[in-house]
Coordinates of C-alpha atoms in Angstrom, one line a residue:
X24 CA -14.8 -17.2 -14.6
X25 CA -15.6 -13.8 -14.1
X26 CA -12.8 -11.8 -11.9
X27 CA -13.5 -10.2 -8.4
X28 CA -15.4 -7.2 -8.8
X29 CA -16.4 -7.5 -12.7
X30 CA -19.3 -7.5 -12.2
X31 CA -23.1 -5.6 -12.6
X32 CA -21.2 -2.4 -11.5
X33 CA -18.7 -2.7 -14.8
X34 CA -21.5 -4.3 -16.7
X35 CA -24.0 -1.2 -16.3
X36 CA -20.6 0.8 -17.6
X37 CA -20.6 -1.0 -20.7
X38 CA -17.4 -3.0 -19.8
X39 CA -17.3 -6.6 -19.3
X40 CA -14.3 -7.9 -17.7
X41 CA -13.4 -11.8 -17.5
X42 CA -10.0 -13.5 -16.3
X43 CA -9.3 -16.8 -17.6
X44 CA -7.1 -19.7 -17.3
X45 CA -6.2 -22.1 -20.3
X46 CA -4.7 -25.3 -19.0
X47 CA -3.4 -28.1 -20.9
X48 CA -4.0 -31.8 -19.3
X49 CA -1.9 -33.3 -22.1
X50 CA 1.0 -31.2 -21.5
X51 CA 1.5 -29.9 -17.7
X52 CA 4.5 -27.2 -19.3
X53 CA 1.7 -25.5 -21.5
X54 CA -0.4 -23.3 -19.7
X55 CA -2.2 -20.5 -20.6
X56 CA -0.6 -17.9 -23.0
X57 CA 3.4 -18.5 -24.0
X58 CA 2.7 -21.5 -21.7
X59 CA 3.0 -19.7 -18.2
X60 CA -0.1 -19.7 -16.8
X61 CA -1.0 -15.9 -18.3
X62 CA -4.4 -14.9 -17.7
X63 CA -6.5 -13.7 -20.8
X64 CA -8.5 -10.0 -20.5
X65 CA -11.6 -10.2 -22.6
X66 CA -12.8 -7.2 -22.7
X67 CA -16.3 -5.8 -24.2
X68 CA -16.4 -2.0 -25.1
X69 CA -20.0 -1.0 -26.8
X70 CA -18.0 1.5 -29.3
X71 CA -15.4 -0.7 -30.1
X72 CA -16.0 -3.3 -33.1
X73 CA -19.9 -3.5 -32.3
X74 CA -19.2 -4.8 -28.7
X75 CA -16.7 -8.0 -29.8
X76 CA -15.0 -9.1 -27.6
X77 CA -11.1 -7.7 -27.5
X78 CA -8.3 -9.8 -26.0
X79 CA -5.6 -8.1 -23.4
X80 CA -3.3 -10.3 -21.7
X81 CA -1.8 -9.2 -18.1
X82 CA 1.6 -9.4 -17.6
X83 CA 3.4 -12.5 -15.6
X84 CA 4.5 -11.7 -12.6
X85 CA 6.7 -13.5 -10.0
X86 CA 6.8 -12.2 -6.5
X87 CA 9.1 -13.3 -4.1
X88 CA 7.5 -13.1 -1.0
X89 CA 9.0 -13.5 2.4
X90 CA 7.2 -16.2 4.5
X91 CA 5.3 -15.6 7.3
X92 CA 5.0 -17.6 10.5
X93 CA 0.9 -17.4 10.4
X94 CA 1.0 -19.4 13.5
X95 CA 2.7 -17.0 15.8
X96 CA 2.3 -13.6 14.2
X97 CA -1.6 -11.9 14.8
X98 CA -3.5 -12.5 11.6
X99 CA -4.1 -9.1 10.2
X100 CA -0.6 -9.7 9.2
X101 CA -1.5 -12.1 7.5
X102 CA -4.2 -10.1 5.7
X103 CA -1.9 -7.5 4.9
X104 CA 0.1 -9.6 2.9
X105 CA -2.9 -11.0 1.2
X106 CA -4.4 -7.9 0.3
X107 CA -0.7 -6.6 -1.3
X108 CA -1.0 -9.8 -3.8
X109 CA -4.8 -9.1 -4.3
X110 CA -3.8 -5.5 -5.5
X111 CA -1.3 -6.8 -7.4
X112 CA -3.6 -9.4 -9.1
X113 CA -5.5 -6.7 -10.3
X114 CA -3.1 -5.8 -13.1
X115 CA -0.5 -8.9 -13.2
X116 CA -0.7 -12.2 -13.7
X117 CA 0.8 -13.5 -10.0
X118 CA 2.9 -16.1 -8.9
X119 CA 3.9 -15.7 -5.3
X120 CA 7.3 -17.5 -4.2
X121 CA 7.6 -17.9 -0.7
X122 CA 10.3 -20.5 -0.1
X123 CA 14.2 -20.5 -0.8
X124 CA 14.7 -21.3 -4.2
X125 CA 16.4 -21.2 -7.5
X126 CA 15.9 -17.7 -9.4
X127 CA 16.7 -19.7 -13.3
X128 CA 14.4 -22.2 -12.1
X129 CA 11.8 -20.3 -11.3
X130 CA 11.8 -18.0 -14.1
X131 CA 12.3 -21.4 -16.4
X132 CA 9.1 -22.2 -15.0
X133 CA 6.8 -19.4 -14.9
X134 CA 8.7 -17.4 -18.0
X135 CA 7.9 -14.0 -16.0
X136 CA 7.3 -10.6 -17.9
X137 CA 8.9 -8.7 -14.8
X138 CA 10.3 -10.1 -11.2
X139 CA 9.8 -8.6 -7.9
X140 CA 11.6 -9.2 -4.6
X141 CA 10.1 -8.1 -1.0
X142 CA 12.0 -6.7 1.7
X143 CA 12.2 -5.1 4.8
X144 CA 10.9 -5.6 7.9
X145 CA 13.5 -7.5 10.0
X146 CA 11.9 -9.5 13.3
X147 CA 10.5 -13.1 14.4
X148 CA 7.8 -14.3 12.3
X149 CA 9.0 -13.1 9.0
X150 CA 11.8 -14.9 7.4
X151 CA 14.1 -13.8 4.4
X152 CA 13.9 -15.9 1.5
X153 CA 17.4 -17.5 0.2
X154 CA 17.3 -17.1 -3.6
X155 CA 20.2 -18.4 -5.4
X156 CA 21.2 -17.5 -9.4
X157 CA 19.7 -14.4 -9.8
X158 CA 22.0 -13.0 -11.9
X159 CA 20.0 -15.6 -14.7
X160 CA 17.6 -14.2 -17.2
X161 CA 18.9 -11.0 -17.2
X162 CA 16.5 -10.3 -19.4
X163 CA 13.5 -10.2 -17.3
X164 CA 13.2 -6.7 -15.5
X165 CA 13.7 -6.8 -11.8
X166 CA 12.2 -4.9 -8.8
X167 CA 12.3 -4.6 -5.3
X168 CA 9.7 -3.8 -2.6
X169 CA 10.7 -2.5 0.2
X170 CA 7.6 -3.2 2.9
X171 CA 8.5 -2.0 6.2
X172 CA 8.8 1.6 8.0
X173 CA 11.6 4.0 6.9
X174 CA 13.6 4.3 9.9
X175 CA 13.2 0.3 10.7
X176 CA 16.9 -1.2 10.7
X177 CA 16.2 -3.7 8.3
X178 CA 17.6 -0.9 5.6
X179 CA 20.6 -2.2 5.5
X180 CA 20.2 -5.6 4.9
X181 CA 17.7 -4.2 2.1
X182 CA 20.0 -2.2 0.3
X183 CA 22.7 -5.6 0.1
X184 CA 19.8 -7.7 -0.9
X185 CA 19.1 -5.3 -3.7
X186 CA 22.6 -5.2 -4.8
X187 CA 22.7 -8.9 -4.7
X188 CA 19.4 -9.4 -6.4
X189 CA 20.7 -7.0 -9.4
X190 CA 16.9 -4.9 -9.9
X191 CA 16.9 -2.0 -11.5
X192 CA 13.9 -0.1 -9.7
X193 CA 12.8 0.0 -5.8
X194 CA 9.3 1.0 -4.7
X195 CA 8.4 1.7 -1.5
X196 CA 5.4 1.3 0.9
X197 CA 7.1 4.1 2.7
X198 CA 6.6 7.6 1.7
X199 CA 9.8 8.8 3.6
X200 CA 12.2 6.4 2.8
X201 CA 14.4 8.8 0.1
X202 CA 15.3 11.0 3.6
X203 CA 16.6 7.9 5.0
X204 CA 18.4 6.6 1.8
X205 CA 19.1 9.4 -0.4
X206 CA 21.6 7.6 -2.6
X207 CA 19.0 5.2 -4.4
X208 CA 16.3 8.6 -4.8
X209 CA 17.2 8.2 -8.4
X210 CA 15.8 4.7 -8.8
X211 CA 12.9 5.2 -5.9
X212 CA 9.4 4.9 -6.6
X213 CA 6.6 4.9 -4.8
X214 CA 3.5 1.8 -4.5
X215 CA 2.2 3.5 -1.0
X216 CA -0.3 2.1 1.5
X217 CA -4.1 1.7 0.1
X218 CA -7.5 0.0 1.5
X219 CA -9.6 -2.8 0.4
X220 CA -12.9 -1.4 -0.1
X221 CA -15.0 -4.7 0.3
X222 CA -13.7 -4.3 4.1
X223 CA -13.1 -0.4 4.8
X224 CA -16.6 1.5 4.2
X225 CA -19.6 3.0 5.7
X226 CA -21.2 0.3 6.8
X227 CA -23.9 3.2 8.0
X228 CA -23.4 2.1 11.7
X229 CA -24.9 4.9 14.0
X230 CA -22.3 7.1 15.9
X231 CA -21.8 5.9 19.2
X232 CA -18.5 7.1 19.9
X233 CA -16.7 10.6 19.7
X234 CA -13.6 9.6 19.5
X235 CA -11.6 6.1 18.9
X236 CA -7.6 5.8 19.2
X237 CA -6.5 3.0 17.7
X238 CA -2.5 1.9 17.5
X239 CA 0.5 2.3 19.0
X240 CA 1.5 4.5 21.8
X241 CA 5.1 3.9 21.8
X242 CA 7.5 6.2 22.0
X243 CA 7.8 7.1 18.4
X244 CA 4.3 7.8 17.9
X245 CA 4.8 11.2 19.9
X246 CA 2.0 13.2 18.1
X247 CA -0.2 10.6 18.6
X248 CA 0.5 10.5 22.3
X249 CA 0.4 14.4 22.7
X250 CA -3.4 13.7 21.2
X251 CA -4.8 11.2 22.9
X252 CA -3.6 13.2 26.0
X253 CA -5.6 16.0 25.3
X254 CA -8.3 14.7 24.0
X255 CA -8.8 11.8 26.2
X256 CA -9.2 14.3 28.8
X257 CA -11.8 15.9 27.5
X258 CA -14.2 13.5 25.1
X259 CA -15.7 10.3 25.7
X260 CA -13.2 8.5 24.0
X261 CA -13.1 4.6 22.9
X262 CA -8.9 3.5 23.0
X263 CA -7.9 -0.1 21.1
X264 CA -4.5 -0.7 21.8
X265 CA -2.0 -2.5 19.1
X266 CA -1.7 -5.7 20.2
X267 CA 1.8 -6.4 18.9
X268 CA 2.6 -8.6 16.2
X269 CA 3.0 -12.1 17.8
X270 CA -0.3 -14.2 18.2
X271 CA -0.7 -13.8 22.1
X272 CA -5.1 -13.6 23.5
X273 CA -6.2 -12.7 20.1
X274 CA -9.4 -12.3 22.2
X275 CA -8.6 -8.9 22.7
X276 CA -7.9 -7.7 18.7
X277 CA -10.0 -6.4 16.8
X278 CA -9.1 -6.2 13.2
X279 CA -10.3 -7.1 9.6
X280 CA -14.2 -6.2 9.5
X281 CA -14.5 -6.2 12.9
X282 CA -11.8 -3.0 13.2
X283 CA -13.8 -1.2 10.0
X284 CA -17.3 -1.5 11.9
X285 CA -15.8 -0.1 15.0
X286 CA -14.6 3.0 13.4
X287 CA -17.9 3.6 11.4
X288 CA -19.0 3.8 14.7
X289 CA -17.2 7.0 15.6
X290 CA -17.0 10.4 14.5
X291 CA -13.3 11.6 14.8
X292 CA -10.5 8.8 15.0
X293 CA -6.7 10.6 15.4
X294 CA -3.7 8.3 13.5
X295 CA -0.3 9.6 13.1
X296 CA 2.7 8.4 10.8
X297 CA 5.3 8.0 13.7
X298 CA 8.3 10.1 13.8
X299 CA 9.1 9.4 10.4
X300 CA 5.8 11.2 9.0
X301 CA 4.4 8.1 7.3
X302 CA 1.6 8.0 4.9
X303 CA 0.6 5.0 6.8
X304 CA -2.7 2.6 6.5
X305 CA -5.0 4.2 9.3
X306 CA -4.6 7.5 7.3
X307 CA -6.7 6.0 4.3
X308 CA -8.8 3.0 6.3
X309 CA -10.6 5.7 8.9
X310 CA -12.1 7.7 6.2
X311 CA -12.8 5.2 3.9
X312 CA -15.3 4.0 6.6
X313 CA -16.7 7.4 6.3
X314 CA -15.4 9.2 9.8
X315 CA -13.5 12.1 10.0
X316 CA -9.3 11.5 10.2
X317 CA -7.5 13.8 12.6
X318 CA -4.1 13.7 11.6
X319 CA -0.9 15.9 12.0
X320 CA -0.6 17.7 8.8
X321 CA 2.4 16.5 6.5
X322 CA 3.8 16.8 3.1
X323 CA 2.6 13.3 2.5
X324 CA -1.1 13.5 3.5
X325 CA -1.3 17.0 1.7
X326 CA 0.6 14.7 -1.7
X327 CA -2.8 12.1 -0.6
X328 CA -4.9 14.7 -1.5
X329 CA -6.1 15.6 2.4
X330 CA -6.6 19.4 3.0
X331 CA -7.6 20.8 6.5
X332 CA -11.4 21.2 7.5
X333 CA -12.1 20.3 3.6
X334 CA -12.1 16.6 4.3
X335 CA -9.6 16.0 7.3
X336 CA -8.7 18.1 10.6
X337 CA -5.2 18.7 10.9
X338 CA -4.4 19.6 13.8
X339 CA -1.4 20.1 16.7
X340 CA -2.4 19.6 20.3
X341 CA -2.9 23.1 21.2
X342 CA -5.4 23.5 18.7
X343 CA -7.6 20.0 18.4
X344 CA -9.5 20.8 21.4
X345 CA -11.2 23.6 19.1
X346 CA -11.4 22.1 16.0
X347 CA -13.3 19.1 17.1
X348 CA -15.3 21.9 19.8
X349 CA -16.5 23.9 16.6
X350 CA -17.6 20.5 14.5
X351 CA -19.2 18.7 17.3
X352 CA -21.3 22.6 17.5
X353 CA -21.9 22.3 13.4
X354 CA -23.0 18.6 12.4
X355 CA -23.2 19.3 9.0
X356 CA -20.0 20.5 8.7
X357 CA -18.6 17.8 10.5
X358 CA -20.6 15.4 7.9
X359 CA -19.6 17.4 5.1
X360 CA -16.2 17.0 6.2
X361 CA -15.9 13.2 6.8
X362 CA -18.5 12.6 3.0
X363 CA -15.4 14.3 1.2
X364 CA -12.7 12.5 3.1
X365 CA -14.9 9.1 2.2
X366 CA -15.0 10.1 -1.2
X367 CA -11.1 11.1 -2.1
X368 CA -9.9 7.7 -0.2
X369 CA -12.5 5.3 -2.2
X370 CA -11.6 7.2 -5.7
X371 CA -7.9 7.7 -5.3
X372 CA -6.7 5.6 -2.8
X373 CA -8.4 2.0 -2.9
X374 CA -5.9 -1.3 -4.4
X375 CA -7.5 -0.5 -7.6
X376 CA -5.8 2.7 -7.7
X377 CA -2.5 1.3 -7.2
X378 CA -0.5 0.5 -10.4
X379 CA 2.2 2.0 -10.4
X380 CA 4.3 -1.1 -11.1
X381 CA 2.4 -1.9 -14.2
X382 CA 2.8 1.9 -14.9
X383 CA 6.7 1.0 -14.5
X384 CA 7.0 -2.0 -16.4
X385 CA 4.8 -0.2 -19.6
X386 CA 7.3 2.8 -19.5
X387 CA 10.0 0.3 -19.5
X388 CA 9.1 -1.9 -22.6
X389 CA 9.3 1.1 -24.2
X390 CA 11.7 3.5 -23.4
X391 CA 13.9 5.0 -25.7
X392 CA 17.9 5.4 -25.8
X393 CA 18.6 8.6 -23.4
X394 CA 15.4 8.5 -21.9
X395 CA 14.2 7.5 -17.5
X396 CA 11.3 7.0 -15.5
X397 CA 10.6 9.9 -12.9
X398 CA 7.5 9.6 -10.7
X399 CA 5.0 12.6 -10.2
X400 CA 5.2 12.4 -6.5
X401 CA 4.2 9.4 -4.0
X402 CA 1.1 9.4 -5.4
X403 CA 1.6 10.9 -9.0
X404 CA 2.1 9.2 -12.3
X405 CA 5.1 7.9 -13.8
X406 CA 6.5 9.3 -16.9
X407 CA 9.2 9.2 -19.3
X408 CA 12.1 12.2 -19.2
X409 CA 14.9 13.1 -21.2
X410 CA 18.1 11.8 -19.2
X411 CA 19.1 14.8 -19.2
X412 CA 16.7 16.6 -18.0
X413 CA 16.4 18.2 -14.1
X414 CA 13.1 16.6 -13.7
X415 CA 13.6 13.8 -10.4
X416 CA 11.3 11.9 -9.2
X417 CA 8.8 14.0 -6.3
X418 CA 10.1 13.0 -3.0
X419 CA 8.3 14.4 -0.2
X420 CA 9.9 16.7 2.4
X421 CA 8.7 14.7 5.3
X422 CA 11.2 15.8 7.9
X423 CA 10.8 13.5 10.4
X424 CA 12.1 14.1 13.8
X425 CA 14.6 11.9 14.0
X426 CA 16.1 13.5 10.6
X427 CA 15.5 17.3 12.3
X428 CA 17.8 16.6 15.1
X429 CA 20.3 15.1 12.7
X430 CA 20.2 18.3 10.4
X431 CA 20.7 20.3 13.8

């Protein structure tokens, strides 16, 4: 059947893209290609042996997953882990794990191509997976993802679990985490935060609202607080508050398509990367649904490609009030604006722009003796070096707060 997406659009390109899955009734242990469940690429380029059809095969992927409690944690959870697999999916052949197992079993089963282990994020609702043997097939390359926020306290049981699970790489949704964890830099990559664009676009909704705050106001949000202060005070302003993560009057969320509608709706909506200076998902979902991100200007935005009054207002709180003043006077600029912001999120920054493990694992198969992978930036390319060359991976300077006072 034809995959997600593969259709008219890649059609009227002159590519044809179908996934498929080649089962075997008689023998339950063969299926698909190397009999474990691959999927087949058939690919159709017009200049390419007179349009024949060309076979690629994705790479097997196991993911370890940590388990959710979807009956007590709010369900856009639940579609963030969904939409990490989909992105995935895109480039691997996936098999999610999300139960204590047996890492030889598994791997006997599936016969991966490359093995990836999530971590992070250390609360009720999501439970750590008990994984026993995997020091078996050391063959297979492993990774580790580390899905939560750079300062969370869940670090440490990361870093044991990665020493336990023996991987060789770590990619991070966080684009600060090398500050907080400078001795694994070396082996850090980056796989950052990214939209689904079947949910996060213009849905051409008229603009009914100046401003929307959406999120957090805790404590460690502080720019976001300093805004919403100011601004609040002088704009009609629409506020949704986070609700938390545990399932409590889910009548008062809005989230999924209902969250993308509501800020089409507005022209400026502020979102902040806490005091760690995130990269985080409101920074890429609020333009993408073509209104204008105010954000505080930091080295990780500017690596996202977001460059003041080009197609994003940075701005402090001293200064906002202005800035949004001298666009509300000039609508085109402001339209300008928020069209180029729209346009750099849904070409650079959408799950189909996110394959930097596949990257990794290409690099990998074939790297040469006395050569490493370095990463061109959190959102750059990953390359080969010379090992002994000065070339590191980009890390971004995102001096967060908490790392200021500790440098003081």
């Amino acid at each position: 059947g034809q995959s997600p997406g593969s259709g008219a659009a890649n059609v009227a390109s002159g590519l044809l893209i179908a996934t498929v899955h080649v089962e075997s009734k008689k023998n339950p242990q063969c299926v698909g290609p190397r009999a474990r469940g691959g999927r087949l690429i058939l690919v159709s380029y017009p200049w390419m042996n007179g349009g024949a059809m060309t076979t690629v095969e994705k790479p097997a992927l196991v993911y370890f997953q940590r388990k959710i409690d979807t009956e007590h944690l709010v369900k856009f959870v639940g579609l963030h882990y969904a939409q990490q697999v989909e992105a995935l999916s895109r480039f691997f052949d996936v098999t999610v794990i999300n139960q204590d197992c047996d890492y030889d079993e598994v791997c006997d089963r599936y016969r991966p191509d490359v093995t990836l282990f999530e971590g992070g994020l250390s609360c009720d609702g999501w439970h750590r997976l008990s994984i026993a043997n995997t020091s078996a097939h050391p063959h297979i390359p492993k990774l580790a993802f580390y899905n939560a926020d750079s300062f969370c306290r869940a670090r440490a049981a990361f870093l044991s679990d990665v020493d336990g699970w023996g991987v060789e790489a770590i990619f991070s949704l966080s684009t600060s985490l090398a500050e907080y964890v400078p001795d694994i830099s070396d082996r850090l990559f980056y796989w950052p935060n990214f939209i689904d664009p079947a949910i996060y676009k213009d849905y051409q909704s008229y603009k009914v609202i100046p401003v929307v705050f959406t999120g957090s106001t805790a404590s460690f949000y502080p720019w976001r607080r300093s805004i919403q202060k100011v601004v609040a005070a002088a704009y009609p302003s629409l506020t949704s508050p986070h609700p938390g993560y545990h399932r409590v009057r889910e009548e008062r969320i809005v989230w999924g398509e209902s969250y993308a509608r509501m800020l089409n709706a507005a022209w400026f909506a502020p979102a902040c990367g806490m005091i760690t200076k995130e990269v985080v998902r409101k920074h890429f979902e609020i333009p993408a649904c073509n209104t204008c991100l105010v954000a505080e200007k930091t080295a990780g935005l500017v690596a996202a490609g977001f460059v003041d009054m080009e197609n994003c207002v940075f701005a402090e709180p001293g200064e906002v009030l202005d800035k949004l003043d001298s666009l509300m006077r000039d609508p085109e600029r402001l339209l300008a604006i928020t069209a180029r912001g729209h346009h750099l999120v849904h070409s650079r920054h959408t799950m189909a722009n996110r394959d930097e493990l596949l990257q990794w694992l290409r690099l990998r198969m074939r790297l040469q003796p006395g050569q490493r992978i370095i990463q061109e930036g959190p959102f750059g390319a990953l390359r080969a070096v010379d090992a002994t060359s000065n070339i590191r991976t980009g890390h971004p300077a995102a001096d967060g707060a908490d790392r200021v006072l500790l440098r003081e």
